[in-house]
Each structure stands twice: as structure tokens, then as C-alpha cells.
Amino acid sequence: MTQNRRVLLASRPAGWVSEQNFRIEDAPLPQPAEGEVLVKNLWLSLDPYMRGRMSDAKSYVKGVELGEVMVGQTVGEVLESKNPQLKRGDKVLTQLGWQLYGAASDVVKVDEKRAPLSYYLGLLGMPGMTAYFGLKELGQPKAGETVVVSAASGAVGSVVGQLAKIAGCCAVGIAGGPAKCDYVKRELGFDACIDYKAGNLDEDLRAACPKGVDVYFDNVGGATLDTLLRRMNLFSRIVVCGLISEYNATEPYGLKNIRAMLVNRIRMQGMIVFDWKERYGEALQALAGDLSAGRLKYRESVVEGLDRAPQGLIALLKGQNFGKQLVKLA
Ligand SMILES: NC(=O)c1ccc[n+]([C@@H]2O[C@H](COP(=O)([O-])OP(=O)(O)OC[C@H]3O[C@@H](n4cnc5c(N)ncnc54)[C@H](OP(=O)(O)O)[C@@H]3O)[C@@H](O)[C@H]2O)c1
């Protein structure tokens, strides 16, 4: 008989996440109620925000309780439908989390003819929407300006830089190591990419951005953000999208260069992608259009099997992924 298998939060990490924070168990197959569908999950998305949900600190969304299935988006196939809008065989985007099967009513049908199913968790999903709205609405880049983005080879950052190029800007990435930087420049077409691990971020930024920085799309926070503050132009914008360098830290970094915000009248704004929920359709159209026209490239980092999801998340949080981190479930 088919059984479900799921990954639960077993304990809350203090500092870095470890495999001991998770428990993996078999469970009976869920039964869909009226209005629900039974879904077999095919792909699970692993995302940096999951570190925050493992904690009980106050945030923009409630954390996962101990003993609950780890939160996460999946793409799956409808096996049984008690919802007149959906039929067996439909492919859907869900919030079913780290498990092989689930029953839900809040699923969104996706079109596998338009793009591979996994893309709805990355380029055409939440990370792509984050790049699209964060850059367009908060970064507000104008042709000829310089846009810098950190975690530039990743799910969000790779899209930000490519959209900046499409908008006629100079795109400069920041990434860890020569292989990622090479990919960002050669494959994604950024004008430059700085290896922050080489240890000369300030000087390298000066060289790569001779006219200063007009938009900094920040995915990492910490020392990188502090260094960028010194390179920002008058009336420039900083999009605070993520602080991954601080997610496993027990103390906040503490910025030193805040004075630059006053002197240069910098606008720095935090973003959460849900704030544009009503406009996801617009972003999907735009991103899918750029993808099919060959203007957007995209890369994935895949671990195989649900049981390896904890290792996949730990690798992502250590920056060992190279592209959008996914778990292939089936
Ligand atoms: N605000 C929102 O609504 C929203 C939505 C989605 C994502 N985000 C945020 O956007 C950022 C990027 O997310 P993503 O899904 O696109 O992930 P990702 O970039 O595909 O993967 C994370 C990357 O972060 C980089 N990184 C930088 N400093 C790091 C450090 N100290 N430790 C570990 N990794 C470090 C690593 O690349 P390098 O090797 O290049 O350092 C790593 O590959 C995250 O901060 C995430 O929380 C925010």
C-alpha cells in the first residue's frame, strides 16, 4: 500500500542547522476532503527563509511548530480530485511542505507546456517574483544606471542582474568563488562579478562601478551591505531582500556605515514578495516571455529524494548550492 513520507521539525537550531533538527517518518496517505485534491509531490523547493521558520523568533510569518511538517512549496500531480476546478493528472503548485503526498484546496494549476515543472519553484515562482518586484518597484532602475546584486548566481540574484541588463543598466554581481563569478559574467551576461571571498570587496567594487552604485539589491546583509553603503550614489536605492549571511548567526552584524544614508539621501527599503501577491500574474507573463525569448538563463542545484532534503537545506545555508536549490521527489 502507498504510504506518505514526511520530514518534521524535531528541534529548533541554535546557530547552524543540523540534520538532528529534523525527523523523517512514514505516515498514512492523506485523504482529500470535499474541495481538496490529493497531490503527489514531484519537486520540493528549498529556500533560505526556511531557516527563519525553524526558529520561534517573531517574524513576518509564524514559524513551524515542533513535530509539524517542514514548510515549503512543491510542484506535484493531482492523483484524486474532490475539487471541480481540477482533475487527475493536473500539475499544481502547492504549500504542502516536505512530504511525498498531501491533500489541499489552496493549489494553483501550472502549465508544463510553458516551462519545466521545477521552474515554477524558481524563475517562474517565488524567487523570480521577488527579483521582478523588488527590482522594478523598489530598485526602480533607469537605463544607464549601475545595479549591484549579491548572491548573484542564485535563484533571486541571477534574475535581478539579468532584468537589470534588460532594463539597459550596468549589472554587477557579487558571488562566492571563481566558478560562480565566471558563470555570472559569461553565461548570465552581467558586466562584472566580484568574488567577495577573495577579500577585496571594497577595491573591487570601486573598479567594477566607476560611476558608483545606483541600486543595490541586497540578498546577504552583514559586511557586504556595510561595504556597499560606502559606494552608493546620491539618491540611490537599497532593496533589502535577504540577510543570508546573518541567518545562522547568534548576534546581528551591526552596520557601521549608516552615515552614508544621510549624506547621500539613500532610500533603503525592506521587501517581502507576498506584498505583490495580487500582481503575480504580471510577473509570470513578463518572466515567461523573457525566458521564451532567450533573454533569461537559469540554473538549478538538485538533490535526489526527500530524505536528503535536510542536507540540501544545510548546503543552501552554507552557500554550497549553485543555482536554485531543489529536491527531486519522484
Ligand atoms: N524578501 C523576500 O520576499 C525574499 C524572497 C525570496 C528570497 N529572499 C532572500 O533572497 C536571498 C537569496 O535567496 P535565494 O533563494 O535566491 O537563494 P540562493 O541565492 O539561490 O542561495 C543562497 C546563496 O546565498 C549566498 N550567500 C551569501 N553570503 C552567504 C553566507 N554568509 N552564507 C551562506 N550563503 C551566503 C550563497 O552564494 P555565494 O556562494 O555567492 O555566497 C548561496 O548560494 C536570501 O537572503 C533569501 O532569504 C527574500
Short mmCIF file of C-alpha atoms in Angstrom, two decimals, residues 11-325:
data_model
loop_
_atom_site.label_atom_id
_atom_site.label_comp_id
_atom_site.label_asym_id
_atom_site.label_seq_id
_atom_site.Cartn_x
_atom_site.Cartn_y
_atom_site.Cartn_z
CA SER A 11 14.13 20.63 17.43
CA ARG A 12 15.00 24.30 16.94
CA PRO A 13 18.56 25.07 15.85
CA ALA A 14 20.72 27.40 17.94
CA GLY A 15 23.10 28.81 15.32
CA TRP A 16 23.70 26.47 12.38
CA VAL A 17 21.05 23.96 11.30
CA SER A 18 22.00 20.27 11.66
CA GLU A 19 20.35 17.05 10.45
CA GLN A 20 19.39 16.37 14.10
CA ASN A 21 16.88 19.22 13.85
CA PHE A 22 14.72 17.03 11.59
CA ARG A 23 12.84 13.75 11.95
CA ILE A 24 11.78 11.66 8.95
CA GLU A 25 8.79 9.33 9.27
CA ASP A 26 6.30 7.30 7.24
CA ALA A 27 2.62 8.17 7.64
CA PRO A 28 -0.72 7.07 6.15
CA LEU A 29 -1.69 8.54 2.78
CA PRO A 30 -3.80 11.68 3.37
CA GLN A 31 -7.45 11.56 2.26
CA PRO A 32 -8.74 14.62 0.38
CA ALA A 33 -11.84 16.28 1.88
CA GLU A 34 -14.57 17.93 -0.22
CA GLY A 35 -12.97 20.78 -2.23
CA GLU A 36 -9.47 19.29 -1.91
CA VAL A 37 -7.12 17.35 -4.16
CA LEU A 38 -4.68 14.57 -3.27
CA VAL A 39 -1.28 15.56 -4.68
CA LYS A 40 1.84 13.51 -5.31
CA ASN A 41 4.70 15.98 -4.89
CA LEU A 42 7.33 15.85 -7.65
CA TRP A 43 9.62 18.76 -6.71
CA LEU A 44 10.26 20.46 -3.36
CA SER A 45 11.76 23.94 -3.20
CA LEU A 46 14.43 24.66 -0.58
CA ASP A 47 14.70 28.34 0.34
CA PRO A 48 16.72 30.43 2.80
CA TYR A 49 13.52 31.65 4.55
CA MET A 50 13.10 28.11 5.95
CA ARG A 51 15.87 28.85 8.46
CA GLY A 52 13.66 31.59 9.93
CA ARG A 53 10.64 29.27 10.13
CA MET A 54 12.67 26.79 12.21
CA SER A 55 13.04 29.46 14.86
CA ASP A 56 10.34 30.75 17.22
CA ALA A 57 11.52 34.37 16.94
CA LYS A 58 8.82 36.84 15.84
CA SER A 59 8.82 37.31 12.06
CA TYR A 60 6.51 38.23 9.19
CA VAL A 61 5.01 34.69 9.22
CA LYS A 62 4.55 32.23 12.09
CA GLY A 63 7.26 29.58 12.47
CA VAL A 64 6.87 25.78 12.15
CA GLU A 65 5.83 24.11 15.42
CA LEU A 66 7.91 21.21 16.77
CA GLY A 67 6.54 17.95 15.34
CA GLU A 68 4.98 19.70 12.32
CA VAL A 69 5.87 19.00 8.68
CA MET A 70 8.56 21.44 7.48
CA VAL A 71 7.07 24.27 5.44
CA GLY A 72 7.78 24.56 1.73
CA GLN A 73 6.40 24.93 -1.76
CA THR A 74 6.10 21.93 -4.03
CA VAL A 75 5.02 21.17 -7.55
CA GLY A 76 3.07 17.97 -7.89
CA GLU A 77 0.50 15.94 -9.77
CA VAL A 78 -3.16 15.58 -8.83
CA LEU A 79 -3.92 11.91 -8.08
CA GLU A 80 -7.52 12.37 -6.93
CA SER A 81 -9.78 15.41 -7.08
CA LYS A 82 -12.74 16.48 -4.98
CA ASN A 83 -12.47 19.95 -6.49
CA PRO A 84 -14.47 20.59 -9.69
CA GLN A 85 -11.79 23.01 -10.97
CA LEU A 86 -9.08 20.32 -11.03
CA LYS A 87 -8.77 16.84 -12.46
CA ARG A 88 -6.49 13.83 -12.07
CA GLY A 89 -3.19 14.43 -13.88
CA ASP A 90 -3.22 18.24 -13.46
CA LYS A 91 0.09 19.73 -12.30
CA VAL A 92 -0.17 22.11 -9.35
CA LEU A 93 1.89 24.45 -7.21
CA THR A 94 1.23 23.78 -3.51
CA GLN A 95 2.32 24.71 0.01
CA LEU A 96 2.34 21.07 1.12
CA GLY A 97 5.84 21.17 2.57
CA TRP A 98 8.45 18.45 2.98
CA GLN A 99 6.40 15.35 2.20
CA LEU A 100 5.68 13.00 -0.69
CA TYR A 101 1.88 13.36 -0.67
CA GLY A 102 -0.62 15.84 0.69
CA ALA A 103 -4.24 16.96 0.46
CA ALA A 104 -5.03 20.64 -0.05
CA SER A 105 -7.51 23.10 -1.51
CA ASP A 106 -5.17 26.09 -1.97
CA VAL A 107 -3.27 24.88 -5.03
CA VAL A 108 -2.55 26.72 -8.28
CA LYS A 109 -2.57 24.91 -11.61
CA VAL A 110 0.67 25.27 -13.62
CA ASP A 111 1.28 24.79 -17.33
CA GLU A 112 4.03 22.25 -18.04
CA LYS A 113 4.00 23.15 -21.73
CA ARG A 114 5.24 26.65 -20.91
CA ALA A 115 8.27 25.59 -18.84
CA PRO A 116 9.66 22.59 -16.95
CA LEU A 117 7.66 22.00 -13.75
CA SER A 118 10.58 22.82 -11.45
CA TYR A 119 10.75 26.35 -12.90
CA TYR A 120 7.50 27.21 -11.08
CA LEU A 121 9.51 27.00 -7.84
CA GLY A 122 12.31 29.23 -9.15
CA LEU A 123 12.47 31.51 -12.15
CA LEU A 124 8.69 31.45 -12.67
CA GLY A 125 7.92 31.12 -8.97
CA MET A 126 8.53 32.91 -5.70
CA PRO A 127 12.24 33.73 -6.30
CA GLY A 128 11.53 35.09 -9.80
CA MET A 129 8.65 37.22 -8.45
CA THR A 130 10.95 38.51 -5.71
CA ALA A 131 13.54 39.60 -8.28
CA TYR A 132 10.92 41.14 -10.56
CA PHE A 133 9.01 43.22 -7.98
CA GLY A 134 11.98 44.03 -5.77
CA LEU A 135 13.98 45.44 -8.66
CA LYS A 136 11.15 47.11 -10.54
CA GLU A 137 9.13 48.56 -7.67
CA LEU A 138 11.80 49.30 -5.05
CA GLY A 139 15.04 49.45 -7.04
CA GLN A 140 13.43 51.47 -9.85
CA PRO A 141 16.47 51.18 -12.16
CA LYS A 142 16.83 53.59 -15.08
CA ALA A 143 18.78 52.83 -18.26
CA GLY A 144 22.45 53.69 -17.83
CA GLU A 145 22.43 53.23 -14.04
CA THR A 146 24.59 50.72 -12.16
CA VAL A 147 22.79 47.88 -10.35
CA VAL A 148 24.72 45.65 -7.95
CA VAL A 149 23.26 42.38 -6.63
CA SER A 150 24.68 39.92 -4.08
CA ALA A 151 24.20 36.11 -4.15
CA ALA A 152 24.31 36.82 -7.89
CA SER A 153 24.44 33.21 -9.11
CA GLY A 154 21.43 32.20 -7.01
CA ALA A 155 17.71 31.92 -7.61
CA VAL A 156 16.84 35.57 -6.92
CA GLY A 157 20.17 37.27 -7.70
CA SER A 158 20.64 35.71 -11.14
CA VAL A 159 17.24 37.04 -12.24
CA VAL A 160 17.83 40.51 -10.74
CA GLY A 161 21.02 41.04 -12.74
CA GLN A 162 19.55 39.76 -15.99
CA LEU A 163 16.47 42.00 -15.56
CA ALA A 164 18.80 44.93 -14.88
CA LYS A 165 20.57 44.23 -18.18
CA ILE A 166 17.21 44.03 -20.00
CA ALA A 167 16.39 47.44 -18.48
CA GLY A 168 19.59 48.88 -20.02
CA CYS A 169 21.62 49.06 -16.80
CA CYS A 170 25.15 48.05 -15.99
CA ALA A 171 24.78 44.87 -13.89
CA VAL A 172 27.46 43.93 -11.37
CA GLY A 173 27.18 40.71 -9.36
CA ILE A 174 28.78 39.65 -6.09
CA ALA A 175 29.23 35.90 -5.61
CA GLY A 176 31.37 33.41 -3.71
CA GLY A 177 34.25 31.90 -5.70
CA PRO A 178 35.62 31.99 -9.25
CA ALA A 179 33.25 29.35 -10.70
CA LYS A 180 30.12 31.26 -9.67
CA CYS A 181 31.61 34.59 -10.84
CA ASP A 182 32.59 33.11 -14.17
CA TYR A 183 29.05 31.81 -14.69
CA VAL A 184 27.50 35.16 -13.75
CA LYS A 185 29.65 37.01 -16.29
CA ARG A 186 29.90 34.55 -19.15
CA GLU A 187 26.56 32.76 -19.01
CA LEU A 188 24.26 35.34 -17.48
CA GLY A 189 25.88 38.31 -19.23
CA PHE A 190 26.50 40.59 -16.24
CA ASP A 191 29.08 43.32 -16.92
CA ALA A 192 31.20 42.20 -13.96
CA CYS A 193 31.10 39.87 -10.99
CA ILE A 194 33.12 40.27 -7.82
CA ASP A 195 34.28 37.29 -5.76
CA TYR A 196 33.71 38.57 -2.22
CA LYS A 197 35.65 35.61 -0.85
CA ALA A 198 38.81 36.99 -2.49
CA GLY A 199 38.79 39.59 0.30
CA ASN A 200 38.99 42.89 -1.68
CA LEU A 201 35.31 43.75 -1.98
CA ASP A 202 35.74 47.49 -1.45
CA GLU A 203 38.51 47.94 -4.04
CA ASP A 204 36.89 45.52 -6.47
CA LEU A 205 33.60 47.43 -6.22
CA ARG A 206 35.37 50.70 -6.96
CA ALA A 207 36.90 49.16 -10.08
CA ALA A 208 33.69 47.48 -11.29
CA CYS A 209 31.45 50.50 -10.59
CA PRO A 210 33.45 53.58 -11.67
CA LYS A 211 30.25 55.72 -11.64
CA GLY A 212 29.18 54.47 -8.18
CA VAL A 213 26.12 52.34 -7.41
CA ASP A 214 22.53 53.47 -8.07
CA VAL A 215 20.70 50.31 -6.95
CA TYR A 216 21.99 47.69 -4.54
CA PHE A 217 19.76 44.60 -4.36
CA ASP A 218 20.86 43.03 -1.09
CA ASN A 219 20.44 39.30 -0.57
CA VAL A 220 23.06 38.84 2.14
CA GLY A 221 23.26 41.76 4.63
CA GLY A 222 26.24 41.91 7.03
CA ALA A 223 29.68 43.06 5.90
CA THR A 224 28.70 43.12 2.20
CA LEU A 225 25.89 45.59 2.83
CA ASP A 226 28.17 47.69 5.03
CA THR A 227 30.77 47.89 2.26
CA LEU A 228 28.15 48.75 -0.37
CA LEU A 229 26.84 51.65 1.74
CA ARG A 230 30.13 53.44 1.07
CA ARG A 231 29.77 53.08 -2.72
CA MET A 232 26.15 54.27 -3.07
CA ASN A 233 25.37 57.37 -5.16
CA LEU A 234 23.25 60.38 -4.29
CA PHE A 235 19.54 59.38 -4.17
CA SER A 236 20.39 55.72 -4.71
CA ARG A 237 18.20 52.80 -3.59
CA ILE A 238 18.93 49.71 -1.50
CA VAL A 239 16.45 46.82 -1.73
CA VAL A 240 16.67 44.79 1.48
CA CYS A 241 15.60 41.40 0.18
CA GLY A 242 17.55 38.97 2.38
CA LEU A 243 20.23 38.72 5.06
CA ILE A 244 21.52 35.21 4.44
CA SER A 245 24.96 35.92 5.94
CA GLU A 246 23.19 36.51 9.27
CA TYR A 247 20.51 33.76 9.32
CA ASN A 248 22.65 31.37 11.37
CA ALA A 249 24.42 34.00 13.43
CA THR A 250 23.60 34.32 17.12
CA GLU A 251 24.37 38.08 17.12
CA PRO A 252 23.35 40.65 14.44
CA TYR A 253 26.25 42.08 12.39
CA GLY A 254 25.66 45.76 13.28
CA LEU A 255 26.15 48.21 10.38
CA LYS A 256 28.87 50.84 10.72
CA ASN A 257 28.31 52.96 7.61
CA ILE A 258 24.77 54.24 8.20
CA ARG A 259 26.07 57.82 7.89
CA ALA A 260 26.22 57.25 4.11
CA MET A 261 22.41 57.06 4.07
CA LEU A 262 22.10 60.56 5.46
CA VAL A 263 24.83 62.13 3.36
CA ASN A 264 23.64 60.56 0.08
CA ARG A 265 19.90 60.52 0.86
CA ILE A 266 19.80 56.76 0.17
CA ARG A 267 16.40 55.08 0.25
CA MET A 268 16.65 51.66 1.86
CA GLN A 269 13.50 49.54 1.94
CA GLY A 270 12.76 46.02 3.08
CA MET A 271 10.61 43.77 0.89
CA ILE A 272 8.52 40.65 1.26
CA VAL A 273 7.33 39.20 -2.02
CA PHE A 274 3.79 38.48 -0.71
CA ASP A 275 3.12 42.22 -0.79
CA TRP A 276 2.71 41.87 -4.59
CA LYS A 277 0.53 38.74 -4.46
CA GLU A 278 -2.21 40.39 -6.49
CA ARG A 279 0.27 41.05 -9.32
CA TYR A 280 1.97 37.62 -9.58
CA GLY A 281 0.24 37.09 -12.96
CA GLU A 282 2.01 40.15 -14.38
CA ALA A 283 5.43 38.89 -13.25
CA LEU A 284 4.75 35.39 -14.58
CA GLN A 285 3.87 36.82 -18.02
CA ALA A 286 6.96 39.02 -18.10
CA LEU A 287 9.40 36.35 -16.86
CA ALA A 288 7.97 33.60 -19.08
CA GLY A 289 8.18 36.00 -22.04
CA ASP A 290 11.84 36.79 -21.36
CA LEU A 291 12.57 33.09 -20.87
CA SER A 292 10.99 32.01 -24.15
CA ALA A 293 12.72 34.88 -25.99
CA GLY A 294 16.08 33.60 -24.69
CA ARG A 295 16.71 36.71 -22.58
CA LEU A 296 16.76 34.86 -19.24
CA LYS A 297 19.03 31.99 -18.30
CA TYR A 298 18.56 29.90 -15.22
CA ARG A 299 20.33 27.16 -13.34
CA GLU A 300 19.26 24.56 -10.74
CA SER A 301 21.02 22.63 -7.97
CA VAL A 302 19.18 19.35 -7.36
CA VAL A 303 19.36 16.81 -4.52
CA GLU A 304 17.58 13.49 -5.08
CA GLY A 305 15.00 12.14 -2.67
CA LEU A 306 13.01 13.52 0.28
CA ASP A 307 15.39 12.02 2.84
CA ARG A 308 18.17 14.27 1.53
CA ALA A 309 16.13 17.48 1.97
CA PRO A 310 17.79 18.34 5.33
CA GLN A 311 21.26 18.06 3.74
CA GLY A 312 20.03 20.18 0.84
CA LEU A 313 18.86 22.96 3.15
CA ILE A 314 22.10 22.88 5.14
CA ALA A 315 24.11 23.11 1.89
CA LEU A 316 21.99 26.06 0.72
CA LEU A 317 22.52 27.92 4.00
CA LYS A 318 26.28 27.37 3.64
CA GLY A 319 26.24 28.71 0.08
CA GLN A 320 27.14 25.33 -1.44
CA ASN A 321 24.25 25.45 -3.92
CA PHE A 322 24.95 26.72 -7.42
CA GLY A 323 21.58 27.90 -8.73
CA LYS A 324 18.05 27.39 -7.41
CA GLN A 325 18.11 24.62 -4.75
#
